[in-house]
GROMACS .gro file of C-alpha atoms in nm:
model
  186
    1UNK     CA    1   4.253  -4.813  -0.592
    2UNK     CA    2   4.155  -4.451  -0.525
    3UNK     CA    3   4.425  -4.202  -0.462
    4UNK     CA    4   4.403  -3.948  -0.130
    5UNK     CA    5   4.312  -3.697  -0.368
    6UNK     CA    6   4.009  -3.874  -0.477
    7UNK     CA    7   3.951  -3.949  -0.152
    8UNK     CA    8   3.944  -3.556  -0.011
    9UNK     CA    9   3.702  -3.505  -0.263
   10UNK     CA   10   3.462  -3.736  -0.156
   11UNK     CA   11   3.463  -3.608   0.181
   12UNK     CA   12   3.141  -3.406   0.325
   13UNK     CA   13   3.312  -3.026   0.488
   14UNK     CA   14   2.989  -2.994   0.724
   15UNK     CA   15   3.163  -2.639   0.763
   16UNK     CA   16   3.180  -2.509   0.423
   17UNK     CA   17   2.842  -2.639   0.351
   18UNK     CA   18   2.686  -2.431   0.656
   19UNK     CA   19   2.936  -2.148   0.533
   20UNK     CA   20   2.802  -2.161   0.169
   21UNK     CA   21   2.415  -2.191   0.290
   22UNK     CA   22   2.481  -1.896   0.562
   23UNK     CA   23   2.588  -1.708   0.223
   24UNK     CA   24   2.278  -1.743   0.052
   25UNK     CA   25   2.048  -1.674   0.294
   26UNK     CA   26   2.231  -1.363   0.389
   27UNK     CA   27   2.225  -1.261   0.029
   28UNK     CA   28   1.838  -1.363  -0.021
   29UNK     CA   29   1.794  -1.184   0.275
   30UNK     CA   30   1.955  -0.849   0.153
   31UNK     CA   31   1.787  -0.878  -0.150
   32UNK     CA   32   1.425  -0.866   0.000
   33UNK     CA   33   1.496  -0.590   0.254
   34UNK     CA   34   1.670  -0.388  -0.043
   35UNK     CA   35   1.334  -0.476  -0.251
   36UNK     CA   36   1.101  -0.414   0.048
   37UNK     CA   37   1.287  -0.102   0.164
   38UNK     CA   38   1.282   0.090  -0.237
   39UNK     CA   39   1.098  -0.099  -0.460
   40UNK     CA   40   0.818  -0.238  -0.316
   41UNK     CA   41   0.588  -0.231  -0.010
   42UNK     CA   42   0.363  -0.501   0.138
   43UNK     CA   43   0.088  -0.451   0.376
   44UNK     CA   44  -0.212  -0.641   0.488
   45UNK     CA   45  -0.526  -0.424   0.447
   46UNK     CA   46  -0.647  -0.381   0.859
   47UNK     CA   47  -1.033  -0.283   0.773
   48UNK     CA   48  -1.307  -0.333   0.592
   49UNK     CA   49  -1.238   0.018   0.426
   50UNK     CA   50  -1.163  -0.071   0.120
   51UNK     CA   51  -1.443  -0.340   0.013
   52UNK     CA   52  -1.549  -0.463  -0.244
   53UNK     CA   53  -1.193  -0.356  -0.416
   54UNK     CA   54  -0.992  -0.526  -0.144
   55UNK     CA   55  -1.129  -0.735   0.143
   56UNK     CA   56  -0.999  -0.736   0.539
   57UNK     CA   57  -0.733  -0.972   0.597
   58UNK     CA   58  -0.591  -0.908   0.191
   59UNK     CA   59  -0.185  -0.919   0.117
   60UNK     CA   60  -0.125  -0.652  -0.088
   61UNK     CA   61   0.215  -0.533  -0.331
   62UNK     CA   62   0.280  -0.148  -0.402
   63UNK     CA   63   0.485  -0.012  -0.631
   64UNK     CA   64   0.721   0.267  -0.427
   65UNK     CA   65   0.859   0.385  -0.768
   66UNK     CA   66   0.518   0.482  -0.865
   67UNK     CA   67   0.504   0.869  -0.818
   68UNK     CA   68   0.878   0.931  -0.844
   69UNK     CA   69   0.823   1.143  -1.118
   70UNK     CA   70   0.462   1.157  -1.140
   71UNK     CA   71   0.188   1.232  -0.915
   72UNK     CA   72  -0.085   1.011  -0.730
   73UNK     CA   73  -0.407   1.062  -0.966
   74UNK     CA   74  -0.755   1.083  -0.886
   75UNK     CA   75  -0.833   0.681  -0.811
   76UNK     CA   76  -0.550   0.521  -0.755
   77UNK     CA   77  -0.563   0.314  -0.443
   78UNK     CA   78  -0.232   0.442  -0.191
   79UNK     CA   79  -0.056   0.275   0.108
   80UNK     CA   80   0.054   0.527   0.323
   81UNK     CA   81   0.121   0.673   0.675
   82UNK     CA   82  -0.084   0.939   0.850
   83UNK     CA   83  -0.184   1.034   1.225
   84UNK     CA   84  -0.529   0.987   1.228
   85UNK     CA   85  -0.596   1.130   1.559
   86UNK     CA   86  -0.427   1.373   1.851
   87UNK     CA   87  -0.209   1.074   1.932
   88UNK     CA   88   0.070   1.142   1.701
   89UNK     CA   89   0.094   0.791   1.635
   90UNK     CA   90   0.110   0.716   1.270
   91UNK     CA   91  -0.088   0.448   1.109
   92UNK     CA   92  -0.010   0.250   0.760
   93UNK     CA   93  -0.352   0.300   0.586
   94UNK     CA   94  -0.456   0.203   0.232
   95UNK     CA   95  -0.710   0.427   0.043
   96UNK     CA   96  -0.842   0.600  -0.261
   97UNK     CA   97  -0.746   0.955  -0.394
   98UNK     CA   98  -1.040   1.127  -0.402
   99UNK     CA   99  -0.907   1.491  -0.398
  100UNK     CA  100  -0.608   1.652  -0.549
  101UNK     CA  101  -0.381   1.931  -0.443
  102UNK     CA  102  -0.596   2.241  -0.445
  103UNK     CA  103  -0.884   2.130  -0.517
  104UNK     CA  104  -1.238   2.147  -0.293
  105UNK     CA  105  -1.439   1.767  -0.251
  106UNK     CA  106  -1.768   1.829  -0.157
  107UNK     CA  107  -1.975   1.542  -0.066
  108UNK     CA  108  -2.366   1.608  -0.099
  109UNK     CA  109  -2.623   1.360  -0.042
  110UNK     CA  110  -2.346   1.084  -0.113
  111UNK     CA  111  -2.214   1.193  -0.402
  112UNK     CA  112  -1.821   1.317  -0.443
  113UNK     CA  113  -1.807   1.659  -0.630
  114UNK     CA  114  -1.503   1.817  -0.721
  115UNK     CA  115  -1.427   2.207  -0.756
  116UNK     CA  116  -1.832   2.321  -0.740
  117UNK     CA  117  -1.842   2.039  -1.064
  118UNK     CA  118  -2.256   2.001  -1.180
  119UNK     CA  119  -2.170   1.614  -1.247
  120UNK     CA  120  -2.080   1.352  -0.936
  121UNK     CA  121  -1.771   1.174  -0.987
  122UNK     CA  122  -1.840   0.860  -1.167
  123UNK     CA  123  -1.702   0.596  -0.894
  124UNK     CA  124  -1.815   0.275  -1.037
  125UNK     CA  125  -1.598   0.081  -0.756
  126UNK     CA  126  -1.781   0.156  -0.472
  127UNK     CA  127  -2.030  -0.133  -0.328
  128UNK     CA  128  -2.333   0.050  -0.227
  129UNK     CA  129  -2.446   0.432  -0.241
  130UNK     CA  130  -2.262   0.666   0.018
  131UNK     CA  131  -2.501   0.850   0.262
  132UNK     CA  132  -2.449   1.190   0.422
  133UNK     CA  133  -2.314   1.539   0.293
  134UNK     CA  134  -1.974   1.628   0.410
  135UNK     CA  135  -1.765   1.933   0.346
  136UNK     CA  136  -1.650   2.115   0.115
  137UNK     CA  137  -1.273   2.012   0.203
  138UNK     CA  138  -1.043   2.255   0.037
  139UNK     CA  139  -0.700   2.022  -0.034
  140UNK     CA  140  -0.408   2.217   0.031
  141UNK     CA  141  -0.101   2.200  -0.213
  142UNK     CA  142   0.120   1.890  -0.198
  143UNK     CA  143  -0.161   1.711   0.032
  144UNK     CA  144  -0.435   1.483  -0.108
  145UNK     CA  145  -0.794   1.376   0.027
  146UNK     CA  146  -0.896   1.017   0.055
  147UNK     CA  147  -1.126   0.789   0.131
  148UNK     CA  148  -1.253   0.445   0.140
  149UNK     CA  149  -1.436   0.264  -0.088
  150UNK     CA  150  -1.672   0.115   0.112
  151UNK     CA  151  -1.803   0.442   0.189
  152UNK     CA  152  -2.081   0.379   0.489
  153UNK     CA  153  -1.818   0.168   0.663
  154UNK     CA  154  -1.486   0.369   0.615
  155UNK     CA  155  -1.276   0.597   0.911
  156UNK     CA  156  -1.113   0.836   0.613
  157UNK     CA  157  -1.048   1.185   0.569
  158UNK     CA  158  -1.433   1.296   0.622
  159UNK     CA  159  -1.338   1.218   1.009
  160UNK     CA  160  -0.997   1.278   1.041
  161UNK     CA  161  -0.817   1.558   1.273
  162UNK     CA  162  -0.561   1.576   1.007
  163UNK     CA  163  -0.828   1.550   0.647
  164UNK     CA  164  -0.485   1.596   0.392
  165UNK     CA  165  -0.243   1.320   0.336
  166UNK     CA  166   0.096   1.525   0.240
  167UNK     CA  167   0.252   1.350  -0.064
  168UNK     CA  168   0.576   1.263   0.090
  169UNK     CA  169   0.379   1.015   0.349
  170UNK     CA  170   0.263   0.819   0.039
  171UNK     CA  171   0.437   0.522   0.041
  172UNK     CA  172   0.294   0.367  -0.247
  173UNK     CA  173   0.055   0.253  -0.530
  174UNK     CA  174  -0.140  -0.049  -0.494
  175UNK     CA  175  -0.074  -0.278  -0.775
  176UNK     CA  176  -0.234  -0.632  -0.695
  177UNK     CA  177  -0.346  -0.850  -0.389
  178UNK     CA  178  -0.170  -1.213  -0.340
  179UNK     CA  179  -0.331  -1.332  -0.023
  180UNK     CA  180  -0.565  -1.492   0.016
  181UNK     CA  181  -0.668  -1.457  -0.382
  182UNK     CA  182  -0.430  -1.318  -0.636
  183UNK     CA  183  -0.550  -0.999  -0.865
  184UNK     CA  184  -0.478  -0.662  -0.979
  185UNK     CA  185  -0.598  -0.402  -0.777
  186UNK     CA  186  -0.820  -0.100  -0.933
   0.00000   0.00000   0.00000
């Protein structure tokens, strides 16, 4: 015969298990807003911008610990904030440094020089040849000039009000897409 202690034991607390999964969601939940808020940031690329390297619709991670104590670098791909326009709204964008502080882009019959440079910068990533001649764009100090990759097809700095991206409204380094195809990002 089972005792009244064997008995309690048996019996389902509806309470403490709603209790106990209320817990663990709330912790789960802390967890991914602590990640999302410092660690990491996710965004879904809005344009075709960036193709090839990433296509419209894509998922992608950044690293927010990426230029803590370094700077972006001429290529890396960026998730950040800007107002593109006289609205003062700011949009998340994801793009390509192209220029660095103080240095002058000048973009002549498609191709990206940098500070008067005789050679193009080599920019194996981009899909088809750029068209046009834009600038020079001088970058101011702490800013940064970017652009698309998909060059022909890309609202970046070449059309921008505001052409400089100010480091502190870099949000991030891409590191990899994982929707709707998982893969580094470069």
């Amino acid at each position: 015969m089972e005792n009244k202690e064997q008995k309690k034991e048996k019996t389902f607390d509806f309470k403490k298990e709603i209790r106990e999964w209320f817990f663990i969601l709330l912790t789960a939940a802390g967890i991914a807003l602590f990640l999302n808020t410092f660690i990491i940031a996710n965004s879904r690329v809005p344009s075709n911008s960036m193709e090839t390297t990433i296509m419209t619709g894509d998922r992608i991670i950044g690293s927010r610990l990426a230029y803590i104590t370094g700077d972006p670098q001429r290529g890396d791909i960026v998730i950040f904030n800007h107002k593109i326009d006289t609205s003062g709204k700011e949009t998340r964008l994801v793009k390509r440094v192209i220029g660095l502080p103080g240095e002058t882009v000048d973009i002549v019959d498609g191709k990206v020089y940098i500070n008067d440079s005789d050679t193009p910068l080599d920019e194996p990533y981009l899909p088809e040849p750029m068209e046009g001649s834009y600038g020079p764009y001088t970058v101011p100090e702490g800013c940064y000039f970017m652009m698309g990759d998909n060059r022909n097809n890309s609202l970046d700095a070449r059309f921008w009000k505001n052409q400089f991206v100010p480091k502190k409204d870099i949000m991030a380094k891409v590191l990899f897409c994982y929707y709707p195809r998982i893969g580094k990002v470069e």
